[in-house]
Tab-separated table of N, CA and C in Angstrom:
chain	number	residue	atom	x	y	z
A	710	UNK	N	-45.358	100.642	-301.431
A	710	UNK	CA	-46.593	99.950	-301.086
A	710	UNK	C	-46.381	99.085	-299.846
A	711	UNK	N	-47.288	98.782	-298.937
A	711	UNK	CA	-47.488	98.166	-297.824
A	711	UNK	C	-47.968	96.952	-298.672
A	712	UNK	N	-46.993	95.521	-298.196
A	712	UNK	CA	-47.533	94.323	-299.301
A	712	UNK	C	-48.108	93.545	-297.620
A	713	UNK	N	-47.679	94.029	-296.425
A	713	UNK	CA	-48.087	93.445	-295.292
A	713	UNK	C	-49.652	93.061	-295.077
A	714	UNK	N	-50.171	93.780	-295.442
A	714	UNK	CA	-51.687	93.707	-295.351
A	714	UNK	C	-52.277	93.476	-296.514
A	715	UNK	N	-53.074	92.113	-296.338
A	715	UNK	CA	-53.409	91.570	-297.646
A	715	UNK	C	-54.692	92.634	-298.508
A	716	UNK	N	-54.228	92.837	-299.983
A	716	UNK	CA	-55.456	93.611	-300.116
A	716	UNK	C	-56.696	93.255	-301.091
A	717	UNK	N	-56.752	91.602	-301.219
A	717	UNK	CA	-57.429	91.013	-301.987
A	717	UNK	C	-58.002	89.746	-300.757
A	718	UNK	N	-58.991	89.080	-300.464
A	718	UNK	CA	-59.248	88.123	-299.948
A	718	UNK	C	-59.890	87.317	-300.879
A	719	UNK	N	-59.257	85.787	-301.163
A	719	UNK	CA	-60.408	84.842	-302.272
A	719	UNK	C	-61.308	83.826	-300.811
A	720	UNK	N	-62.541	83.461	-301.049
A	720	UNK	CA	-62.830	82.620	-299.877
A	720	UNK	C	-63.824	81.875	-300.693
A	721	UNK	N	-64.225	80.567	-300.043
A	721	UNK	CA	-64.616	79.729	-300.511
A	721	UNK	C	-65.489	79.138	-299.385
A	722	UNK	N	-66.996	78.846	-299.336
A	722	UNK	CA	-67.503	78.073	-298.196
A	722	UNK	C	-67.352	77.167	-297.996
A	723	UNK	N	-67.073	76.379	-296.939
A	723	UNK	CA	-66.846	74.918	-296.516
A	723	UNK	C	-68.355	74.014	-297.114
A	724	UNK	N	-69.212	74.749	-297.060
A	724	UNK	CA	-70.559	73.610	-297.362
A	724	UNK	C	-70.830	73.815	-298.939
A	725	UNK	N	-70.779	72.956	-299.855
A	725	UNK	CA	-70.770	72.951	-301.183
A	725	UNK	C	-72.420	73.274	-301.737
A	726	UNK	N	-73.496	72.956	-300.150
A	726	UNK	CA	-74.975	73.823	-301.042
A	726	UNK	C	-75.199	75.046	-301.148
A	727	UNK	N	-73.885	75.464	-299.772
A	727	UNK	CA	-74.499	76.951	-300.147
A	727	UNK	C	-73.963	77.320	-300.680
A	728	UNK	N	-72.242	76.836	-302.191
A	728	UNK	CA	-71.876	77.726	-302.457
A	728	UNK	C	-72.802	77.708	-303.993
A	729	UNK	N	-73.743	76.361	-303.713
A	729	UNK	CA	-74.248	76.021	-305.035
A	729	UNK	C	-75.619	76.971	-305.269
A	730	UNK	N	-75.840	77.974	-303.867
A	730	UNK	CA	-77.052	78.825	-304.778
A	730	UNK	C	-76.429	80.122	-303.741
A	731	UNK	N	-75.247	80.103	-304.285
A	731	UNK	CA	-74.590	81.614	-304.355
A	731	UNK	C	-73.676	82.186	-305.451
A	732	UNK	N	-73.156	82.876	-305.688
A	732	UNK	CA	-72.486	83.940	-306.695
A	732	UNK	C	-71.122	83.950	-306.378
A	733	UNK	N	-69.931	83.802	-305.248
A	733	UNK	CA	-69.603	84.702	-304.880
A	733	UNK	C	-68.825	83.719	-304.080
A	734	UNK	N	-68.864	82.390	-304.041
A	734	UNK	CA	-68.401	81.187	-302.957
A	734	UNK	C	-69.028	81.438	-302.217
A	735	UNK	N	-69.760	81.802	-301.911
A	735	UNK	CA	-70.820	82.041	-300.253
A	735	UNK	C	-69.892	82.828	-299.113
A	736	UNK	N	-69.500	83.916	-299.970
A	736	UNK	CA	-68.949	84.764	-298.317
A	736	UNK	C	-70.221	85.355	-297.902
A	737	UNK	N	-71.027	85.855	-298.691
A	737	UNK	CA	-72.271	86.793	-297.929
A	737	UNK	C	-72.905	85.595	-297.302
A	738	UNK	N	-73.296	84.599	-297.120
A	738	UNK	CA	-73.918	83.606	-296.573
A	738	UNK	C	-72.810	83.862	-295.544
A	739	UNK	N	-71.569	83.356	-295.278
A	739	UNK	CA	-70.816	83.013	-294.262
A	739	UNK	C	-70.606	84.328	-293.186
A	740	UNK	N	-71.047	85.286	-293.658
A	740	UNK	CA	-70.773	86.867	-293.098
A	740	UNK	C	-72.063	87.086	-292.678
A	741	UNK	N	-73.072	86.719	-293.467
A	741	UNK	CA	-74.444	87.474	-292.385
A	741	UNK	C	-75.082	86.189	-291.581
A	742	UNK	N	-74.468	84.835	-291.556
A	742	UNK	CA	-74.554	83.647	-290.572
A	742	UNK	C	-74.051	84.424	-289.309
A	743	UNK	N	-72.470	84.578	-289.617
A	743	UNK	CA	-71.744	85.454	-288.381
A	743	UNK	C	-72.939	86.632	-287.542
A	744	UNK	N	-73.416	87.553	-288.387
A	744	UNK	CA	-74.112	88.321	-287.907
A	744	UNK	C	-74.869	88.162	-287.181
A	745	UNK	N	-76.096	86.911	-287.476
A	745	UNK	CA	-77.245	86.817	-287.106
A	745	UNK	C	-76.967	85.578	-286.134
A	746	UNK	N	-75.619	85.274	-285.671
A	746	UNK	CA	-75.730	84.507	-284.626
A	746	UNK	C	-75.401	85.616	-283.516
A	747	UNK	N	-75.296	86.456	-283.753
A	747	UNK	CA	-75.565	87.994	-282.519
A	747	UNK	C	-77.007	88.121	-282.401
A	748	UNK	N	-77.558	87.875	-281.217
A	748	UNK	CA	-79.133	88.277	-281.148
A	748	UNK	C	-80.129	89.105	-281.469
A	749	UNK	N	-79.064	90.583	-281.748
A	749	UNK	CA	-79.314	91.645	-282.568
A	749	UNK	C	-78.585	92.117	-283.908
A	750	UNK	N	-78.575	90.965	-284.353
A	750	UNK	CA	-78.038	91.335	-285.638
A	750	UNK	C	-79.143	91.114	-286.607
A	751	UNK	N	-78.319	92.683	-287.754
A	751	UNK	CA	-79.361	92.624	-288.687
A	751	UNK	C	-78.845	92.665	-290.007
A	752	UNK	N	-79.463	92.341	-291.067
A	752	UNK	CA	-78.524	92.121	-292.795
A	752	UNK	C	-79.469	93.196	-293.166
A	753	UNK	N	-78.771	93.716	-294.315
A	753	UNK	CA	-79.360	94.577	-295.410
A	753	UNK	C	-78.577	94.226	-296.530
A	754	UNK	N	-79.668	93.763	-297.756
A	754	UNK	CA	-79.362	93.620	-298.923
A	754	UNK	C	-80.079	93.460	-300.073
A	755	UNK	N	-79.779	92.790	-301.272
A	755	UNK	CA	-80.637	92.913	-302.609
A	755	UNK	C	-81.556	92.076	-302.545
A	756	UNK	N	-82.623	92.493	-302.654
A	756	UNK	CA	-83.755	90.729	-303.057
A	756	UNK	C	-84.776	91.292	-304.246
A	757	UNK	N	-85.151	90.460	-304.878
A	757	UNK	CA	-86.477	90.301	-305.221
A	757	UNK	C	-87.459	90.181	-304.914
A	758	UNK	N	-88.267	91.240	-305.066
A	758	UNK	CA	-89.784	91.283	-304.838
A	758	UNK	C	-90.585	90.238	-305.503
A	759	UNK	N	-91.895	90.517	-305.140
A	759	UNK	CA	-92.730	89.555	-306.015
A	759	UNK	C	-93.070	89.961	-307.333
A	760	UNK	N	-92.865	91.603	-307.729
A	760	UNK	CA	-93.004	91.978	-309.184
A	760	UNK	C	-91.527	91.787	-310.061
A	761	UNK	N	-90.772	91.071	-309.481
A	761	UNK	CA	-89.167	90.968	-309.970
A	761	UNK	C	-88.425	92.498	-310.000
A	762	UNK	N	-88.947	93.228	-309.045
A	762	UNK	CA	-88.128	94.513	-308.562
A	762	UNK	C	-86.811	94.348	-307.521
A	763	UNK	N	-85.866	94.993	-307.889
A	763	UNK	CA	-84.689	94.476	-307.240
A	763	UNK	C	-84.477	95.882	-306.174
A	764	UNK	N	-84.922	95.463	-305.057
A	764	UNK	CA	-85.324	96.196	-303.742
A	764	UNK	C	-84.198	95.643	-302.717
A	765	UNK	N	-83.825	96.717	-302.032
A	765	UNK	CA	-83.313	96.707	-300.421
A	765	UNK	C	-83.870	96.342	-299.292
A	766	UNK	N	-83.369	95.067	-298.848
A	766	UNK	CA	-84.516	94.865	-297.780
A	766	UNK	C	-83.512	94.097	-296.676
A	767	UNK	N	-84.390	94.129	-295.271
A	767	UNK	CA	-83.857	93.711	-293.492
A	767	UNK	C	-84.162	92.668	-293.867
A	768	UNK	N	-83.533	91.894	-292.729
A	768	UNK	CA	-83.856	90.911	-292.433
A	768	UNK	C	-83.101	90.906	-290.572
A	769	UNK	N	-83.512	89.096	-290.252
A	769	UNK	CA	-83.246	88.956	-289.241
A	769	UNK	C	-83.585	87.932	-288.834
A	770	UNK	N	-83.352	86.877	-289.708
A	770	UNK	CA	-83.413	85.535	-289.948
A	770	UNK	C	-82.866	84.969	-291.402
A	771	UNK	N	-82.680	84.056	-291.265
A	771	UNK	CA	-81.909	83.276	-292.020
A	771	UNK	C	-82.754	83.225	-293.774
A	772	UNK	N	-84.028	82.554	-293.512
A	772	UNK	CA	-85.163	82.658	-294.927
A	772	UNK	C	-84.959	84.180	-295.418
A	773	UNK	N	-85.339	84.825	-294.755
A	773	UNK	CA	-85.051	86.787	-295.741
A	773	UNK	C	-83.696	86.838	-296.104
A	774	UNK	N	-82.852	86.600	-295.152
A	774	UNK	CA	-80.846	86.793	-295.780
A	774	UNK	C	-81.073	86.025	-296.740
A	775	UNK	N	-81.649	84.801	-296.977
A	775	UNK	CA	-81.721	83.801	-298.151
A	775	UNK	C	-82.132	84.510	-299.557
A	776	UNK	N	-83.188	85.252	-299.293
A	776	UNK	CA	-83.285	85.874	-300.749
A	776	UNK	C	-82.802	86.968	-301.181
A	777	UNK	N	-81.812	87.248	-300.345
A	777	UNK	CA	-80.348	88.529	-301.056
A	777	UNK	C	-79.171	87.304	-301.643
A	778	UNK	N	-79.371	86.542	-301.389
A	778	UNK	CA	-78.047	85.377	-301.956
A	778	UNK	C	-78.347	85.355	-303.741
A	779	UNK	N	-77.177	85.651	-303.953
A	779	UNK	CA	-76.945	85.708	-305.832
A	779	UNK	C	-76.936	86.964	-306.165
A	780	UNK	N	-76.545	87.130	-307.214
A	780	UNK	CA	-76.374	88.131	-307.730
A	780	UNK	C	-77.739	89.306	-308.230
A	781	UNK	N	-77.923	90.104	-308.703
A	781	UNK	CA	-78.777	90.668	-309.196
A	781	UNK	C	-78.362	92.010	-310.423
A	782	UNK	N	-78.300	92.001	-311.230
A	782	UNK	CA	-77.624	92.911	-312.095
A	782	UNK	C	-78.541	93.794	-312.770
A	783	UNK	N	-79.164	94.182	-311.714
A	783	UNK	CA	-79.983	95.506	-312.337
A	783	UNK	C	-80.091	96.159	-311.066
A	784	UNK	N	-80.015	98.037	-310.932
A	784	UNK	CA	-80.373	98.922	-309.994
A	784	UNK	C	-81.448	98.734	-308.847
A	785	UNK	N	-80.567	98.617	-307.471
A	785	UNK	CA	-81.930	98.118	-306.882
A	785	UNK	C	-82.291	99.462	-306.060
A	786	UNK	N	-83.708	99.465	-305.787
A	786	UNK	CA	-84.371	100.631	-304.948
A	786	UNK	C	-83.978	100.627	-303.545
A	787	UNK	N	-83.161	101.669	-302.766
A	787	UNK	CA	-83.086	101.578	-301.490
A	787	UNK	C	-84.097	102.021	-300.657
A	788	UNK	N	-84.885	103.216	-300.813
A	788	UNK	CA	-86.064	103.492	-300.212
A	788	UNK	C	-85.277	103.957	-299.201
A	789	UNK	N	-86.051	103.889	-297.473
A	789	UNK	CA	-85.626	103.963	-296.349
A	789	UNK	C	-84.420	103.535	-295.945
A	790	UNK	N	-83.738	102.453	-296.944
A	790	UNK	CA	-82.560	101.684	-295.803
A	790	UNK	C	-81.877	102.357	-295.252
A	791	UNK	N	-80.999	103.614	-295.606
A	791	UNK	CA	-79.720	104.258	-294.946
A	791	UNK	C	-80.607	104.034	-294.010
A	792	UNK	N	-81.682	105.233	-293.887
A	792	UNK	CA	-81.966	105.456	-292.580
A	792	UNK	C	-82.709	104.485	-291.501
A	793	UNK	N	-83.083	102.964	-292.074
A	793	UNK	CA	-83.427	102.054	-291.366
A	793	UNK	C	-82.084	101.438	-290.885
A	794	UNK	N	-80.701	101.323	-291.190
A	794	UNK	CA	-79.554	101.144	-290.702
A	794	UNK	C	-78.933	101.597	-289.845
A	795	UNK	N	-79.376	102.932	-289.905
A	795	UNK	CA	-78.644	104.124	-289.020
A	795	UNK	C	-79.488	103.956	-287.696
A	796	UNK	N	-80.708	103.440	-287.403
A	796	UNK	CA	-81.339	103.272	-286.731
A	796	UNK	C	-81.145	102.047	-285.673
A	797	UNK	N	-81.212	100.899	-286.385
A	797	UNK	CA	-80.287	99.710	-285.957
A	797	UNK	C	-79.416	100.333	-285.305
A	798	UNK	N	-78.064	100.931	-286.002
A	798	UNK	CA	-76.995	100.936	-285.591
A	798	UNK	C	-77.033	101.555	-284.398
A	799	UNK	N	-77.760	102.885	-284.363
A	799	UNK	CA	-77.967	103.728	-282.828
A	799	UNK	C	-78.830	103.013	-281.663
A	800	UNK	N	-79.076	102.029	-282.158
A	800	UNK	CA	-79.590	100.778	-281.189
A	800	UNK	C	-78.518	99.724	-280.623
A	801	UNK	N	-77.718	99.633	-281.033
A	801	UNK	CA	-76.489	98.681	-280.873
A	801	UNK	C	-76.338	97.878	-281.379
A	802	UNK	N	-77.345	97.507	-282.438
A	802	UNK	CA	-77.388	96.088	-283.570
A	802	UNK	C	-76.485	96.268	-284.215
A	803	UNK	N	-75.866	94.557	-284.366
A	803	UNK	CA	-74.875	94.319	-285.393
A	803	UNK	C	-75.250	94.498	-287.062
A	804	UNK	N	-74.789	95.114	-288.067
A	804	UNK	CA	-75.545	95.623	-289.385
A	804	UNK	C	-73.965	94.762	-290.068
A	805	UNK	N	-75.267	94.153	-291.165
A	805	UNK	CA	-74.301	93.746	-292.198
A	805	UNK	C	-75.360	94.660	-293.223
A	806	UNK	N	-74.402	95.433	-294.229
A	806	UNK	CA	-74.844	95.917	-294.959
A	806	UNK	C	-74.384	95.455	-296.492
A	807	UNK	N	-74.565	94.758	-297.514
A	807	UNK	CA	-74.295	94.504	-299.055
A	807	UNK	C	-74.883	95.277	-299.848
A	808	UNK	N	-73.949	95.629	-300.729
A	808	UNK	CA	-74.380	96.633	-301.695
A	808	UNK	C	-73.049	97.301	-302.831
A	809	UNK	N	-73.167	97.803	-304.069
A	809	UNK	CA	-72.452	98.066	-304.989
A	809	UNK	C	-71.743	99.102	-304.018
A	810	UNK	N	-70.279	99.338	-304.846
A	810	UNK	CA	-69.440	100.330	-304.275
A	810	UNK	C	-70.152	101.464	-304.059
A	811	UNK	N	-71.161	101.808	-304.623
A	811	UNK	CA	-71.258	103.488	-304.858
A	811	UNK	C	-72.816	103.664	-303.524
A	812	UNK	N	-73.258	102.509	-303.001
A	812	UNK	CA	-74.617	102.447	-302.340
A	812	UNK	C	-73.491	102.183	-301.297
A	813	UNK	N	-72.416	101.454	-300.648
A	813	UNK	CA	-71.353	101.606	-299.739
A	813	UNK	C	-71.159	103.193	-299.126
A	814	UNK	N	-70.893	103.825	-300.461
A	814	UNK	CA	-69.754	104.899	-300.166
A	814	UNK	C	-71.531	105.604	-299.556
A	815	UNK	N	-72.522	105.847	-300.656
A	815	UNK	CA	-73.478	106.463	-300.176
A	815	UNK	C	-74.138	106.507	-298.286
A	816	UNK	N	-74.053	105.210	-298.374
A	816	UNK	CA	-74.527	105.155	-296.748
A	816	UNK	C	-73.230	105.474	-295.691
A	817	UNK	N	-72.365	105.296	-295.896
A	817	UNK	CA	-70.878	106.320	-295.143
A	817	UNK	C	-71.322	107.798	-295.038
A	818	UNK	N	-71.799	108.174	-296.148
A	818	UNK	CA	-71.827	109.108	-296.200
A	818	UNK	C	-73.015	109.474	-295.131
A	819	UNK	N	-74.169	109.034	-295.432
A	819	UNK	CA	-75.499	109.186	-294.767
A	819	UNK	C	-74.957	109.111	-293.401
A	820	UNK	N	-74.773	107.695	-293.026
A	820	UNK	CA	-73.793	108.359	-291.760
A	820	UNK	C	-73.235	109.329	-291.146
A	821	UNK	N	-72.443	109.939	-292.222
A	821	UNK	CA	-71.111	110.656	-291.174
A	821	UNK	C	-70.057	110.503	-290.275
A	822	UNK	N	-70.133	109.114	-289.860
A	822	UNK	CA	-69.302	108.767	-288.971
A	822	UNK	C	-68.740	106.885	-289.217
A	823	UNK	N	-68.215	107.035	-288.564
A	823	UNK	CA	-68.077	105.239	-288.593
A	823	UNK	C	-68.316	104.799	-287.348
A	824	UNK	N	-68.992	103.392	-287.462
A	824	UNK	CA	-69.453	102.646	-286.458
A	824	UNK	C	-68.918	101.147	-286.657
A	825	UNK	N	-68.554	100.776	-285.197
A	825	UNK	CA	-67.990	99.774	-284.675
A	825	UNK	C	-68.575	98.398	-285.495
A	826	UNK	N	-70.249	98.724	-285.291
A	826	UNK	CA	-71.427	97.469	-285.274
A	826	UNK	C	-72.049	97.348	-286.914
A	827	UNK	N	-70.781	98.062	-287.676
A	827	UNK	CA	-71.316	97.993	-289.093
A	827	UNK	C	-69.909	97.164	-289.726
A	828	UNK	N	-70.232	96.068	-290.395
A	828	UNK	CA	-69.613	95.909	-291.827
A	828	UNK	C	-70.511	96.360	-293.172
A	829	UNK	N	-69.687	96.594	-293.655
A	829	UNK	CA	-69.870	96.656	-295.242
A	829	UNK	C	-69.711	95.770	-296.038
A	830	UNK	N	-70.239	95.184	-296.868
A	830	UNK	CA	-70.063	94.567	-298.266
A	830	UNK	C	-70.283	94.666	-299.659
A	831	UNK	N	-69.143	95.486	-300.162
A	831	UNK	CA	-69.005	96.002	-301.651
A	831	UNK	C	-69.323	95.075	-302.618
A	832	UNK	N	-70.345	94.920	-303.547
A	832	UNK	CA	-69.689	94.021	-304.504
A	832	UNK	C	-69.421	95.033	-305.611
A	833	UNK	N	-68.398	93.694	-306.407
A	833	UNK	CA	-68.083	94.513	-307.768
A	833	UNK	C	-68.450	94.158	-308.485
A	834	UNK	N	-69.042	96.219	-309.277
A	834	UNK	CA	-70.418	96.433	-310.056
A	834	UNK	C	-69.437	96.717	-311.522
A	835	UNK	N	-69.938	96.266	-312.279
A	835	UNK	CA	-69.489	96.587	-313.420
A	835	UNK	C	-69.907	97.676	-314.635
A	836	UNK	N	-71.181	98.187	-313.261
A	836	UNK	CA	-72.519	98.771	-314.150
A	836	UNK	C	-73.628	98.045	-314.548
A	837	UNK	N	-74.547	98.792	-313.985
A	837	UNK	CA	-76.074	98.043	-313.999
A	837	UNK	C	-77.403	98.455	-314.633
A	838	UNK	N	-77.712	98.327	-315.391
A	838	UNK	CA	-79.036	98.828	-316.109
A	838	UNK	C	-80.116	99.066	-315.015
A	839	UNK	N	-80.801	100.276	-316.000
A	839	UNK	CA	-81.842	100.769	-315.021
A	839	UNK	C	-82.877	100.040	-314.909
A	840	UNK	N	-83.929	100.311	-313.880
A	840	UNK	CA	-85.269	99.405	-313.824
A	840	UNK	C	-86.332	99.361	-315.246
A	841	UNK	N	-86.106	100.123	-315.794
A	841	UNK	CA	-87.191	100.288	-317.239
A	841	UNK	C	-86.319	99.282	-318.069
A	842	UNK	N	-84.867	98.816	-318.646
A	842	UNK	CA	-84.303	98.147	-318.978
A	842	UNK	C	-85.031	96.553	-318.567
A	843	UNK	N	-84.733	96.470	-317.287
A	843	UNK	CA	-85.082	95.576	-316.648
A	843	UNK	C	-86.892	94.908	-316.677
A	844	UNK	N	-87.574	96.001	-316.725
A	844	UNK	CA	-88.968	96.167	-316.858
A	844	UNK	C	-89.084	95.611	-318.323
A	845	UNK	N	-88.185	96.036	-319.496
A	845	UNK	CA	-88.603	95.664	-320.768
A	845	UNK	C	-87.830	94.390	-321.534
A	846	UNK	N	-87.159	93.999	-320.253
A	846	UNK	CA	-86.875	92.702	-320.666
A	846	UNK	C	-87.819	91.308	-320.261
A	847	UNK	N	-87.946	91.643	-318.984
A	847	UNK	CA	-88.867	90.914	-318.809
A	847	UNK	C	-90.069	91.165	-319.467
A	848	UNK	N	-90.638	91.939	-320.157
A	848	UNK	CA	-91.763	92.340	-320.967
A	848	UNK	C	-91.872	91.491	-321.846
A	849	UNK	N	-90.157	91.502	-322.587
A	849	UNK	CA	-89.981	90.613	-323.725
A	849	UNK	C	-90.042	89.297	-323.600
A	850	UNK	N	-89.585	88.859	-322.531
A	850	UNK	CA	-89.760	87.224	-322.385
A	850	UNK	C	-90.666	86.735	-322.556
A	851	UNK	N	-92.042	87.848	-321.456
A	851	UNK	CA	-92.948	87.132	-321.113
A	851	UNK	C	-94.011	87.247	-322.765
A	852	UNK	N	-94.126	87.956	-323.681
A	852	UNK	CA	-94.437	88.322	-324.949
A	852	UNK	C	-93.831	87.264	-325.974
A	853	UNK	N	-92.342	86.722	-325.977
A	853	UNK	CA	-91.490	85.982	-326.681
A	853	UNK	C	-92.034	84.356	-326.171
A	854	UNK	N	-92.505	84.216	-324.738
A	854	UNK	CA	-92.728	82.570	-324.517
A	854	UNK	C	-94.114	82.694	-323.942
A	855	UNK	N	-95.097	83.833	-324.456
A	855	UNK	CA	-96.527	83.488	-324.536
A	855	UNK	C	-96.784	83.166	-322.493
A	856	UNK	N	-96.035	83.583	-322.169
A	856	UNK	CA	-96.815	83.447	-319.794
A	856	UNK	C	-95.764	84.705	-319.641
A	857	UNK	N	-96.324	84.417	-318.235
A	857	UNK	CA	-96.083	85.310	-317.244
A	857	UNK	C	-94.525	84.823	-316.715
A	858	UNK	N	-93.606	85.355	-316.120
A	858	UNK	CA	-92.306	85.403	-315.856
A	858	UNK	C	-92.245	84.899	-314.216
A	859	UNK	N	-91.989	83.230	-313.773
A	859	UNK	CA	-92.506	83.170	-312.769
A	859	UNK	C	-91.595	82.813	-311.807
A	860	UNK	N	-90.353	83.133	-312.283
A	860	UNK	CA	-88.906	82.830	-311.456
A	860	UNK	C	-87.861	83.644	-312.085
A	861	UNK	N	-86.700	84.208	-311.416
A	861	UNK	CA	-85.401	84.041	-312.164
A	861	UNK	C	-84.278	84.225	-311.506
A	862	UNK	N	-83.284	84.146	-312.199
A	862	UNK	CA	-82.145	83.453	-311.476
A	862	UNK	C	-80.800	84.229	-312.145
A	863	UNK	N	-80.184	84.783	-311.792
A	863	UNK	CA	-79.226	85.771	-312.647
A	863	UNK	C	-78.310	84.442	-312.502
């Protein structure tokens, strides 16, 4: 084994708010800051919709990167992204991309190639329930405490 090259990184953010509404010590905060202080840089990652659907979405400002911060543990919909990335990228934009190992390996793939102006960011998935899971939990809450489901917070 090559022990020269480290193959674990632990990191921790210097500012204690953002590590206080992140998951993760705030590397994705500290990695798509990096990005988006490039003029053409762009993030792709998990957010919540307004129906609590856990969707793939751009950004290119700081408020949208804000609502991929935390975790999300249910399957999120990519829709267009590969190919809204691949697009960026053949533009020369810097791409931060977050996403489970297997939505990583997927957009490599979509690719075909590797590019300079892309990082990746794997997280580790342990396995994630599908959206109907997700759909019938929140069903239950909102049935179990009599309203509507008007925040949440993994």
């Amino acid at each position: 084994m090559n022990w020269k090259q480290p193959k674990v990184y632990a990191v921790k953010h210097k500012d204690e708010a953002v590590r206080a509404v992140s998951r993760s010590g705030g590397i994705f905060t500290a990695l798509s800051d990096w990005i988006l202080s490039n003029k053409s840089g762009v993030i792709y990652g998990c957010a919540l919709n307004e129906k609590f659907a856990v969707v793939h979405i751009r950004a290119v400002n700081k408020e949208d990167r804000n609502r991929m911060r935390g975790s999300k543990y249910v399957q999120s919909r990519l829709g267009d992204t590969f190919k809204m990335v691949k697009e960026d990228l053949d533009t020369q934009k810097k791409v931060l991309f977050s996403g489970t190992s297997c939505q990583v390996a997927g957009l490599k793939r979509y690719l075909g190639k590797e590019y300079d102006n892309l990082l990746c960011v794997d997280i580790v998935c342990h396995g994630v329930p599908s959206k109907k899971v997700w759909d019938a939990y929140l069903h239950w809450q909102e049935q179990k405490n009599h309203s509507k489901v008007a925040w949440v917070d993994f």
